[in-house]
Coordinates of C-alpha atoms in Angstrom, one line a residue:
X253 CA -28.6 43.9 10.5
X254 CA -30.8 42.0 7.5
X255 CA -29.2 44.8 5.2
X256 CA -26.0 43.8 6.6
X257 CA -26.6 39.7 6.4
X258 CA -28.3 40.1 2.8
X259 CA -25.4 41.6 1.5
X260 CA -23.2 39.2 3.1
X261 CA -25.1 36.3 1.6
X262 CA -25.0 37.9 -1.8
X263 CA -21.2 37.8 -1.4
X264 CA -21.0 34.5 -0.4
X265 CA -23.4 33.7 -3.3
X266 CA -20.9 35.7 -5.8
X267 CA -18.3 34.2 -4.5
X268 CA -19.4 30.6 -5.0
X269 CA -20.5 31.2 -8.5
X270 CA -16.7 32.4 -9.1
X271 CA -15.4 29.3 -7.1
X272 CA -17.5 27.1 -9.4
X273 CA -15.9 29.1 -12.8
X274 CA -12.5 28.9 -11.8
X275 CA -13.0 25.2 -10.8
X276 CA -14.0 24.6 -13.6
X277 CA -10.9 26.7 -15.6
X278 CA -8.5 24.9 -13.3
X279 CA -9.5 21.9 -14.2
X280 CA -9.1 22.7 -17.8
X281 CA -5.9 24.3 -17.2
X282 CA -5.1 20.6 -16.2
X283 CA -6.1 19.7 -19.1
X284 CA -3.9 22.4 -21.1
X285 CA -0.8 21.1 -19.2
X286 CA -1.5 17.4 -19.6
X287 CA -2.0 18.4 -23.8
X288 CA 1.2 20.7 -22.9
X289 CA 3.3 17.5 -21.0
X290 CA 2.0 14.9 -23.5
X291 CA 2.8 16.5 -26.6
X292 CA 6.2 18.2 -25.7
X293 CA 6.6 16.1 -22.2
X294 CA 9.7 18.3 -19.8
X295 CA 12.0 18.1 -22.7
X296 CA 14.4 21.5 -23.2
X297 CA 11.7 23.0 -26.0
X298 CA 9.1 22.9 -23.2
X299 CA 11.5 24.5 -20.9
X300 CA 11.6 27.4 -23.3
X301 CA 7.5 27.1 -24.3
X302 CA 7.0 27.8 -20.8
X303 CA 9.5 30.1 -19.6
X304 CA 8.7 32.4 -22.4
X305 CA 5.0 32.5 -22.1
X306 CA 5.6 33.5 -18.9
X307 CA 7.1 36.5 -19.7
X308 CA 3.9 38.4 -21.0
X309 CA 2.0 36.5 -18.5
X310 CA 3.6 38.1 -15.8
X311 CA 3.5 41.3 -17.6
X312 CA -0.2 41.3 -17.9
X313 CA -0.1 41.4 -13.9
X314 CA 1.0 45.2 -14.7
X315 CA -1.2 46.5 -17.2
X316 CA -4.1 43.8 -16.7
X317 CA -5.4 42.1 -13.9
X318 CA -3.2 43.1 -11.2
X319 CA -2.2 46.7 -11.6
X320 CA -4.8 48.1 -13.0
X321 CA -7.8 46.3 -11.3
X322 CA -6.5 47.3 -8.0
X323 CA -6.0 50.8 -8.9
X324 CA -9.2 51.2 -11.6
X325 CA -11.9 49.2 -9.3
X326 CA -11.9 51.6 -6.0
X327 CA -12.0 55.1 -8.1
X328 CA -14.9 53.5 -10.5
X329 CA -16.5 52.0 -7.5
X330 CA -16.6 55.8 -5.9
X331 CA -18.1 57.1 -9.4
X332 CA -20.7 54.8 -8.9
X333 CA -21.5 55.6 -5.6
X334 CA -21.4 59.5 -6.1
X335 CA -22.2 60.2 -9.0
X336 CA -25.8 60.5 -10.0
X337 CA -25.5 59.0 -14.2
X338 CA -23.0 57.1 -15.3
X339 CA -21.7 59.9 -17.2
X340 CA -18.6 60.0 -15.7
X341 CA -18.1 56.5 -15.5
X342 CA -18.2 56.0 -19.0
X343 CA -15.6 58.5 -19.4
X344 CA -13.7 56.7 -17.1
X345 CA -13.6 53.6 -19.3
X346 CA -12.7 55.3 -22.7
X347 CA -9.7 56.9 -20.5
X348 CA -8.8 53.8 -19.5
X349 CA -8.5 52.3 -22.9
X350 CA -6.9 55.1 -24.3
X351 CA -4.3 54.8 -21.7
X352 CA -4.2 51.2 -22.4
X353 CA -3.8 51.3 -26.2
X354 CA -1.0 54.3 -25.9
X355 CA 1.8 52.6 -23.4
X356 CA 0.9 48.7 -24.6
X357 CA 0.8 48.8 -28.3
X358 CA 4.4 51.0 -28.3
X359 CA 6.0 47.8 -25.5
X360 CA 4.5 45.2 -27.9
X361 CA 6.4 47.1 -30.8
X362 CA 9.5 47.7 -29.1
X363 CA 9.1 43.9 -28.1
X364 CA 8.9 42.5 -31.0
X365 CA 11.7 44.4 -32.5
X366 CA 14.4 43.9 -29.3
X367 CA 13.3 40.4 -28.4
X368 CA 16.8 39.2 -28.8
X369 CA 18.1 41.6 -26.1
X370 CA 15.2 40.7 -24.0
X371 CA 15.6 37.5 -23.8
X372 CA 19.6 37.1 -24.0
X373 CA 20.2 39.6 -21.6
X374 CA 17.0 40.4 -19.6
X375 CA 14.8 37.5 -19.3
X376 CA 16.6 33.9 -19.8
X377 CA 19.7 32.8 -19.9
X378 CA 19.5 29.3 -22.1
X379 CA 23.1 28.4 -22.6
X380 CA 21.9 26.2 -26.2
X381 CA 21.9 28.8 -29.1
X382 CA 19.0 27.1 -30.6
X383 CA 16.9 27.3 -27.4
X384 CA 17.7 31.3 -27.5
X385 CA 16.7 31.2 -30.9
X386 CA 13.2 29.6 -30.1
X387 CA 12.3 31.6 -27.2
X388 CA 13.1 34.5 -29.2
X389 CA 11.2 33.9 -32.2
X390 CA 8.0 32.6 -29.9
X391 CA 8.3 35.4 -27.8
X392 CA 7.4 37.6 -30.5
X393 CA 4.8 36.0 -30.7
X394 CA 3.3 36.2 -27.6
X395 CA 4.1 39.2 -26.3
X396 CA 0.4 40.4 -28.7
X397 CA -0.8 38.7 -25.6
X398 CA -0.1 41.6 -23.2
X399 CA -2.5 44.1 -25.2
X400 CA -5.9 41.9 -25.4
X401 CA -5.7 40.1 -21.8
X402 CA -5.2 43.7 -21.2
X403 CA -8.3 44.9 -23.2
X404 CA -10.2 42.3 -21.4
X405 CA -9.1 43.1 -18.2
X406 CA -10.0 46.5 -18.5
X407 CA -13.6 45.1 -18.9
X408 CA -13.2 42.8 -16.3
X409 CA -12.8 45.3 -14.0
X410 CA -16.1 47.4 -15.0
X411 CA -18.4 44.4 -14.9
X412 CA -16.8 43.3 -11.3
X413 CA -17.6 46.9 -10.4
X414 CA -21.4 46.5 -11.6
X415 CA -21.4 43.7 -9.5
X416 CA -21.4 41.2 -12.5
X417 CA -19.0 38.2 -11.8
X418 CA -20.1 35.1 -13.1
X419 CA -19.7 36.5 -16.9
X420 CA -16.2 37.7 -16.7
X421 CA -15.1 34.3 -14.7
X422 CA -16.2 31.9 -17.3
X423 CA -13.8 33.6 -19.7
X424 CA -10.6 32.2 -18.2
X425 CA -12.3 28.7 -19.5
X426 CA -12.7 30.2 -22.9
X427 CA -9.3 30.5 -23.2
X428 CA -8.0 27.2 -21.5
X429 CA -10.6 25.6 -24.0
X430 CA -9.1 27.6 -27.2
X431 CA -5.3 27.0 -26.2
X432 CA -6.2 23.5 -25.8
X433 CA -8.0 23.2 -29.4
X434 CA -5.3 25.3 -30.9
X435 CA -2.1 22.2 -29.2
X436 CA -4.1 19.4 -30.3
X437 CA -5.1 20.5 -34.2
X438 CA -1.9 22.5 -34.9
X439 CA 0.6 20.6 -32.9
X440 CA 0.9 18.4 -36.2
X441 CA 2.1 21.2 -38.2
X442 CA 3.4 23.9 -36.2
X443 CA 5.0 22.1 -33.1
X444 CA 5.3 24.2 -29.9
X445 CA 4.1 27.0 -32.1
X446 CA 0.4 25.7 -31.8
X447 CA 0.4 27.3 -28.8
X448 CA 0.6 30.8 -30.2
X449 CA -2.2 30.2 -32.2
X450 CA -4.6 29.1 -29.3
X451 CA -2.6 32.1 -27.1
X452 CA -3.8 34.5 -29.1
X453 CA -7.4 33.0 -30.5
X454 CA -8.1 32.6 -26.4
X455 CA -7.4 36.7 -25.8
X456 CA -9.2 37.7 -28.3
X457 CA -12.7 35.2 -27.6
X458 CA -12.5 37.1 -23.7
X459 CA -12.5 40.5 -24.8
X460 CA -15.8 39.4 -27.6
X461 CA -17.6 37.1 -25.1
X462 CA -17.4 39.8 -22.1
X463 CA -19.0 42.7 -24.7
X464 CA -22.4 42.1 -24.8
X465 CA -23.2 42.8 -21.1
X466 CA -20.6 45.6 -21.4
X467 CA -22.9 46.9 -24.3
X468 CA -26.1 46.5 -22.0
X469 CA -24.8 48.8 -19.3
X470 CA -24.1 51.4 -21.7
X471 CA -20.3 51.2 -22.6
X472 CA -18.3 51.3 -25.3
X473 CA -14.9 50.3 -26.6
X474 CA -14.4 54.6 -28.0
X475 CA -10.9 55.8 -27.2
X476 CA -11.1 58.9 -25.5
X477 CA -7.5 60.4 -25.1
X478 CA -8.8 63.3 -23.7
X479 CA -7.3 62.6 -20.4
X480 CA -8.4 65.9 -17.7
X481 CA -11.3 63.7 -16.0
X482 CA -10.2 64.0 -12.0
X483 CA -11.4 60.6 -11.4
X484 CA -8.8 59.2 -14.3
X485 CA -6.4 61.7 -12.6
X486 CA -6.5 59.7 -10.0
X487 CA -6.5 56.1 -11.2
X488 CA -3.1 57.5 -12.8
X489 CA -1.8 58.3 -9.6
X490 CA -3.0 55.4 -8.1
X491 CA -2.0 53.2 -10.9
X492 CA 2.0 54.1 -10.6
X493 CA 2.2 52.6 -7.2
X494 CA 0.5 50.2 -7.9
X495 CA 2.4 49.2 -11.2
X496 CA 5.7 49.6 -9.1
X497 CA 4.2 46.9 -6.6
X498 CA 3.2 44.9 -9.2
X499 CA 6.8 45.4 -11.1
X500 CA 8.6 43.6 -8.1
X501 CA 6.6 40.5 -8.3
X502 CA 6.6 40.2 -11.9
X503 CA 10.4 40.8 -11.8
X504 CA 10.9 38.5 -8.9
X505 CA 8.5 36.0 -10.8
X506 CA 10.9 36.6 -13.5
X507 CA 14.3 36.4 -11.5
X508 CA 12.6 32.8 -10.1
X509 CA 12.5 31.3 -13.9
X510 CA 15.8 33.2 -14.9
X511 CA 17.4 30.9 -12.0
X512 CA 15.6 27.5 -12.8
X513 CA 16.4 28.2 -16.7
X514 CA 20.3 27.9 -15.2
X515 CA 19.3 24.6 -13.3
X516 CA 19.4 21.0 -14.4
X517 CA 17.0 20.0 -17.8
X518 CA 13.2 20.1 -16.5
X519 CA 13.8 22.6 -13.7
X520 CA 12.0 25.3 -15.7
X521 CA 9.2 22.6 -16.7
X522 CA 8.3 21.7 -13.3
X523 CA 8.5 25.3 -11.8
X524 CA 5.9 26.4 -14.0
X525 CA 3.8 23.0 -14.2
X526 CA 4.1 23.2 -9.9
X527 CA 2.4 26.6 -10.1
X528 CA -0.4 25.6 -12.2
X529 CA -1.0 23.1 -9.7
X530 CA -0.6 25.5 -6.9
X531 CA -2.7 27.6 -8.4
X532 CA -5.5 24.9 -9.1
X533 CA -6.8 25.4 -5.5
X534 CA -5.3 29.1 -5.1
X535 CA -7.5 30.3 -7.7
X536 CA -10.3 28.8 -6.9
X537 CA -10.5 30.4 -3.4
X538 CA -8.1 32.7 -3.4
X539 CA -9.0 35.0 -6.3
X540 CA -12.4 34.0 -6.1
X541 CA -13.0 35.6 -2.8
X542 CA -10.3 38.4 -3.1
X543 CA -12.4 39.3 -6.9
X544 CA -15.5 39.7 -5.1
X545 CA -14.6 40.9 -1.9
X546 CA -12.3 43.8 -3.0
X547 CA -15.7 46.0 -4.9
X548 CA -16.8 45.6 -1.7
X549 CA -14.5 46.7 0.4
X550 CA -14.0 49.8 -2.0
X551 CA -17.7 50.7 -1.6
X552 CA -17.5 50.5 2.0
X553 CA -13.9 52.9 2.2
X554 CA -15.7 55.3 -0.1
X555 CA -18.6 55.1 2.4
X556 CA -15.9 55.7 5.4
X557 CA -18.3 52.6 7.1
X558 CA -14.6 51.7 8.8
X559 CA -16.4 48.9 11.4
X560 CA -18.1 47.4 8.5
X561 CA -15.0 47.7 6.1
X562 CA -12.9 45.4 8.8
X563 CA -15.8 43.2 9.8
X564 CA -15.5 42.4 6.3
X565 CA -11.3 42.1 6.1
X566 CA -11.9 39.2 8.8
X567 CA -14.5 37.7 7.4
X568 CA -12.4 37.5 4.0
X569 CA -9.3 36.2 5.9
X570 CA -11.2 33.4 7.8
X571 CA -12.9 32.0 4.4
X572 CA -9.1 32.0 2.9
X573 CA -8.1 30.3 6.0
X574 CA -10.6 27.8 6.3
X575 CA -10.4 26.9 2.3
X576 CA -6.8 27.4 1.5
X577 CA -5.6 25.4 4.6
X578 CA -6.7 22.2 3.8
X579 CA -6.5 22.5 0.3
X580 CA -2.5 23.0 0.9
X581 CA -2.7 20.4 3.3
X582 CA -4.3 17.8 0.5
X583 CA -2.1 18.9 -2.5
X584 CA 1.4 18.8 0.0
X585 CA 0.5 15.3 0.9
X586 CA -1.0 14.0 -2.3
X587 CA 0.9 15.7 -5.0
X588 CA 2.5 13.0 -6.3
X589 CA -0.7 11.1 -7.3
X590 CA -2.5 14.6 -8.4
X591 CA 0.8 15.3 -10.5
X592 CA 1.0 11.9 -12.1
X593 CA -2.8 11.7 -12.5
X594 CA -3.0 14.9 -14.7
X595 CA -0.1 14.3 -16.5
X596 CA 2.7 11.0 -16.2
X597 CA 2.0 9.9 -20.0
X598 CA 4.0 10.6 -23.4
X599 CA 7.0 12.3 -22.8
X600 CA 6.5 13.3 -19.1
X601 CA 7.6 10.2 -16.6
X602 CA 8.1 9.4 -13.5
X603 CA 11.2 10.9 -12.3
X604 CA 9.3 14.4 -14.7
X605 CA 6.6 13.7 -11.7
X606 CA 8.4 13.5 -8.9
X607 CA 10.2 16.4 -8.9
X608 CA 7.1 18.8 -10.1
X609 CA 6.0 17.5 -7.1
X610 CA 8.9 18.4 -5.0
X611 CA 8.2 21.7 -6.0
X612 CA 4.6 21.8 -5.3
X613 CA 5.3 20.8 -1.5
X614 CA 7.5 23.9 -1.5
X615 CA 4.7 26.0 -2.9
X616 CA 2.1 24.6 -0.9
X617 CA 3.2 25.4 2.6
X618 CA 2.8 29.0 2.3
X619 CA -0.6 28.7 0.1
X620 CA -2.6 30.5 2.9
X621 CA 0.0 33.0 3.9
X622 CA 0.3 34.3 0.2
X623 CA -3.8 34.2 -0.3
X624 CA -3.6 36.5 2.8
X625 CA -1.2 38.8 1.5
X626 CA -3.0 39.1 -2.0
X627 CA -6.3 39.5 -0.1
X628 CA -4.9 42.2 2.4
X629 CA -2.9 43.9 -0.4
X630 CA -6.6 44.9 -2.3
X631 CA -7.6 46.1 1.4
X632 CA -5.0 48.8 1.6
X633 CA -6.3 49.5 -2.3
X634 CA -9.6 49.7 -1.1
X635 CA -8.6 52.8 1.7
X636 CA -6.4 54.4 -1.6
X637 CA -3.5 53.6 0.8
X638 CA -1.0 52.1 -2.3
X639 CA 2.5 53.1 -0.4
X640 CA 2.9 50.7 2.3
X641 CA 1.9 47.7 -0.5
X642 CA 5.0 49.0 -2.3
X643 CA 6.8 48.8 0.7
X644 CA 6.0 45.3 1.7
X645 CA 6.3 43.9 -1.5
X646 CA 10.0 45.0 -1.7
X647 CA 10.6 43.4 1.7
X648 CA 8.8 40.5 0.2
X649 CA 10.9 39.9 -3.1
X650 CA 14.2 40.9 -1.7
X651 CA 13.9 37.9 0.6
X652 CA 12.7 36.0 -1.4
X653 CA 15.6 36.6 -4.2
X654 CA 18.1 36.4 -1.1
X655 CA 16.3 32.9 0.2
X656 CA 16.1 31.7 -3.9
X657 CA 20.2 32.7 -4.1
X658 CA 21.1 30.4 -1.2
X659 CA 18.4 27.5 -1.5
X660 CA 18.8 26.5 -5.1
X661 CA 22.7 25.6 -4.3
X662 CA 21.3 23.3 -1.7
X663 CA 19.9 19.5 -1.8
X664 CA 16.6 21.5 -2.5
X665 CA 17.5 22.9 -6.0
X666 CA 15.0 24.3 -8.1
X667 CA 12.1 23.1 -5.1
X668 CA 14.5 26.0 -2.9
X669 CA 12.4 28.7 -5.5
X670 CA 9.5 27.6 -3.7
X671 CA 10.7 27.6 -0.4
X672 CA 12.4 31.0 -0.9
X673 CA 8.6 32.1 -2.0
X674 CA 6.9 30.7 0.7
X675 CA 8.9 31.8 3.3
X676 CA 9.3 35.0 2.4
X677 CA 5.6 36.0 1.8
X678 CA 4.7 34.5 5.0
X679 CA 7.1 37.6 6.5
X680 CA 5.3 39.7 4.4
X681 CA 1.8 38.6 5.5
X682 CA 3.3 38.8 9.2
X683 CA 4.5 42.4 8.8
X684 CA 0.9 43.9 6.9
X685 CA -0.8 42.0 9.8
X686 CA 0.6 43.8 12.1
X687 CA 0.7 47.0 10.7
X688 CA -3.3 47.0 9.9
X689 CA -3.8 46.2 13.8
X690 CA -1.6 48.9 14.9
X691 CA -3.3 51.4 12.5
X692 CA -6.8 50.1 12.9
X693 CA -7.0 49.6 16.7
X694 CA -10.5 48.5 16.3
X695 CA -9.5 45.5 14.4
X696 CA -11.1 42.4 16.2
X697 CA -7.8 40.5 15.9
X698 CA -9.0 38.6 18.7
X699 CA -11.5 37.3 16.6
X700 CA -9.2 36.0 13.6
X701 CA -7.3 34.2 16.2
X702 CA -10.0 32.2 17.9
X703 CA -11.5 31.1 14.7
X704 CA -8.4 30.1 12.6
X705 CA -7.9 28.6 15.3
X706 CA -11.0 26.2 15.5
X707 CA -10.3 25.9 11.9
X708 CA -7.0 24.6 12.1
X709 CA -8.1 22.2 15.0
X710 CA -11.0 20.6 12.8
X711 CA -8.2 19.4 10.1
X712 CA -5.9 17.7 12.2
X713 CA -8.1 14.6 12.5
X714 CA -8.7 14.3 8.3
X715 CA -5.3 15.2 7.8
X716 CA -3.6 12.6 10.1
X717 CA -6.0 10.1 8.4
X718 CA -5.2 10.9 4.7
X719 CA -1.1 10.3 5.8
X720 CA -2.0 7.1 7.5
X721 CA -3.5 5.5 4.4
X722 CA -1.4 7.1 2.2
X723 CA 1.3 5.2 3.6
X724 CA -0.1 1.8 2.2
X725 CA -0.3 3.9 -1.4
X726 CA 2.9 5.5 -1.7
X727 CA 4.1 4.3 -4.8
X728 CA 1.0 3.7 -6.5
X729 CA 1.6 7.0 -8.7
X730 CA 4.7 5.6 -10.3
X731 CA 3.2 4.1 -12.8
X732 CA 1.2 7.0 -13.9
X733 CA -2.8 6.9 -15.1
X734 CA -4.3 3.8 -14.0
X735 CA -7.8 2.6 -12.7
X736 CA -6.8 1.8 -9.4
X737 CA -4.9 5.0 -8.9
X738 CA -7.5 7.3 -10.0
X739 CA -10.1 5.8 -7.7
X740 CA -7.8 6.0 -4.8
X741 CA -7.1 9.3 -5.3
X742 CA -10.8 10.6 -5.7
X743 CA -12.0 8.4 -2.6
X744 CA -8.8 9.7 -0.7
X745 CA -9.6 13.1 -1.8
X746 CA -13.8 13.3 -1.0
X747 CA -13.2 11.4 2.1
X748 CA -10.6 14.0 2.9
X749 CA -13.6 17.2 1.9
X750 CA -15.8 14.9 4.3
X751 CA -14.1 15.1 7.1
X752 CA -13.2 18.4 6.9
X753 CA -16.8 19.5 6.3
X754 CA -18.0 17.6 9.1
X755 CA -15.7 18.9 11.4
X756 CA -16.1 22.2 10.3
X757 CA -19.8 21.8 11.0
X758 CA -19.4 20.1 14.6
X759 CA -17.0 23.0 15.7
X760 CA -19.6 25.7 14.0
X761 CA -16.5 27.1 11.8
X762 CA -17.6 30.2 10.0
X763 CA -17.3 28.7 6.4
X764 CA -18.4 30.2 3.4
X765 CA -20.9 27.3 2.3
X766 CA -22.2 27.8 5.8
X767 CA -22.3 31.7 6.2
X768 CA -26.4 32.0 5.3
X769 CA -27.3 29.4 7.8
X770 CA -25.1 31.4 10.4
X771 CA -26.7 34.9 9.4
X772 CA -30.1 33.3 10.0
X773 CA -29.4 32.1 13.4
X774 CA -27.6 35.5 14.6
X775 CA -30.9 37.4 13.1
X776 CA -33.5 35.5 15.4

């Protein structure tokens, strides 16, 4: 049981120190959007600076982060536990750059040379010839992206499996700081194209910054194309699924900027500067615990420790509950003010505000439904079960792409993509949740219950509260930046965290920050 409760601890201490990172590299990425919205405001080139650098950023979800983390992480994790040297392992990792360097350099290439095609007829559908002509020549550009987030990924992946976190978070901030640096000196003489310049400098400083401690363990960036190690046999086989999972998000992802590209000036803009909002307190928690949580759910699989391995699903869920919940709560009620805070100044007005933050109310609905997903998605990685992901993401997308179809023609308009997306992977969250139960019968679902539950009892005070004074506020952020303003909305916002801390603490919520104390009480 102290075994148990010092390893719990240790996650929650991991955990934290990744909170505090990405934090940190969302608040920057405020920072890079605000640079982004002052310089170049919602006008049509910002459209296309943004829809085409999502392209490669949703590609990296294939070959980077997504794919391969989720298929690399529980094989390594095994080698680790069985094997008696890390022999193998290192094997493992010149496979996996090998792999890397053979199917990304060739799509970069191939990119490069049809990026006309690709973005005519596959990725946007700008009706301006000269706004085709941009996005083609700055995707070209970016697309170099792909191979070093990919690179750095890759060692991502082994130091998360070490059990090293707080290195490979701090390198998201390194590149916020570098795309940031590369807007505001080359803006001057390179317009949107600055961007390209602190793009790329920003991949390249994660993959050098992460190598040191990748040194220390005793790997190395050698190729190794040699490619009959069983363990890489199976990444490979786990890595297709997984890549066909990931496929259908990046596509939908994809098909969700295609439509808002065909919507009225600024849809594109405020879709993409939404989701960086979204994803302000999504990454934080979200990722945070799903990064550390999902090494340790692999080692317990490869243990077959199946009590501890759900005691642990739950205890991820609840800490998504009880952070993502309010945090949706807060940015759905005070997006407007958070929105024209970071960035109503320059080019980017009011009306630029208001309807990003339209569509960050659509988003953040389903902000704890889609953490759950992503977090029970690496669970079914974890048990090398990579089918039935496949099979709810497809259910996932093709509502959503049905939902998107209808909703955009409506009043909603370009905030309907973010309905369409919340509603459809809060189906997909339904259907996993009931699928785990019904395969693991052992599952304490009783338990989820009770204390999302409590949870979602403790916020209706704080959040009934922050709409009642908000009422007296409500146009305050039509002006954009002011004094007043800015200390309304940090009062509103810690007396908001307040409240929800204290009731967490009066209704004994298991929350993360609170976990340790909790494990000391159930020891004695």
């Amino acid at each position: 049981m102290v075994e148990t409760d010092n390893t719990s601890r240790k996650s929650s201490v991991s955990a934290i120190l990744v909170m505090l990172c990405t934090f940190i590299s969302r608040i920057l990425g405020f920072v890079k959007i605000a640079v982004i919205g002052g310089f170049f405001g919602a006008t049509k080139e910002a459209d296309v600076l943004n829809a085409v650098f999502s392209i490669p950023n949703n590609l990296r979800k294939l070959m980077a982060e997504g794919a391969l983390s989720s298929a690399f992480i529980p094989v390594l994790t095994e080698s680790l536990v069985k094997e008696k040297n890390n022999t193998i392992t290192k094997t493992i990792v010149r496979n996996i750059l090998a792999f890397q360097v053979i199917i990304i350099v060739p799509v970069c290439i191939l990119s490069i040379i049809f990026a006309d095609f690709l973005i005519n007829k596959v990725f946007l559908e700008f009706s301006d010839p000269y706004l085709n002509l941009l996005a083609i020549d700055l995707f070209r550009w970016f697309i170099s992206y792909l191979l070093l987030i990919s690179i750095s990924a890759a060692i991502m992946a082994v130091l998360n499996s070490l059990g090293y976190f707080f290195i490979p978070a701090i390198t998201p901030i390194l590149f916020s700081l570098t795309v940031i640096s590369g807007i505001v000196f080359f803006h001057k003489y390179l317009g949107i194209f600055s961007m390209v310049i602190g793009v790329l400098s920003g991949g390249l400083l994660q993959i050098i910054f992460q190598l040191p401690v990748f040194f220390k363990e005793g790997y190395d960036l050698k190729l190794k194309f040699n490619f009959n190690n069983p363990y890489f046999k199976r990444i490979l086989k786990n890595w297709f699924p997984v890549v066909a999972t990931a496929s259908i998000f990046a596509i939908n992802s994809q098909i969700a900027i295609r439509f808002a590209s065909g919507l009225e000036t600024g849809s594109s803009s405020a879709l993409s500067y939404a989701i960086v909002f979204w994803q302000f307190p999504f990454g934080i928690f979200s990722a945070s615990i799903t990064t550390v949580f999902f090494p340790k759910m692999s080692r317990l699989a490869a243990s077959n420790m199946t009590n501890e391995l759900l005691e642990t699903v739950n205890t991820g869920l609840i800490h998504l509950y009880s952070l993502l919940l309010p945090s949706g709560i807060f940015i759905f009620v005070m997006g407007n003010e958070l929105i024209s805070i970071a960035m109503q100044r320059g080019s980017f007005n009011a009306d630029n505000t208001y309807l990003t933050a339209f569509v960050l109310k659509g988003y953040a609905v389903g902000i704890f439904t889609t953490g759950f997903f992503n977090f029970l998605q690496r669970f079914y990685y974890s048990s090398h079960n990579y089918q039935k992901p496949f099979i709810f993401a497809t259910i996932v997308c093709i509502i959503d792409v049905i939902l998107s179809i209808i909703l955009k023609q409506t009043f909603l308009r370009v905030c309907g993509l973010a309905v369409a997306n919340t509603i459809a992977f809060s189906i997909g969250f339904i259907i996993m949740f009931i699928d785990i139960k019904k395969s693991y019968p052992l599952y304490n679902i009783n338990l989820f219950f009770k204390r999302t539950g409590k949870i979602t009892l403790a916020l209706v005070i704080p959040s009934i509260l922050m709409i009642f004074f908000r009422t007296y506020y409500n146009s305050l952020w039509t002006m954009g930046l002011s004094l007043k303003l800015l200390i309304y909305f940090l009062l509103t916002a810690l007396f908001f965290a307040v409240l929800v801390l204290f009731f967490y603490k009066i209704l004994k919520i298991d929350f993360i920050f609170f976990s340790r104390r909790r494990s000391e009480n159930e020891i004695t």
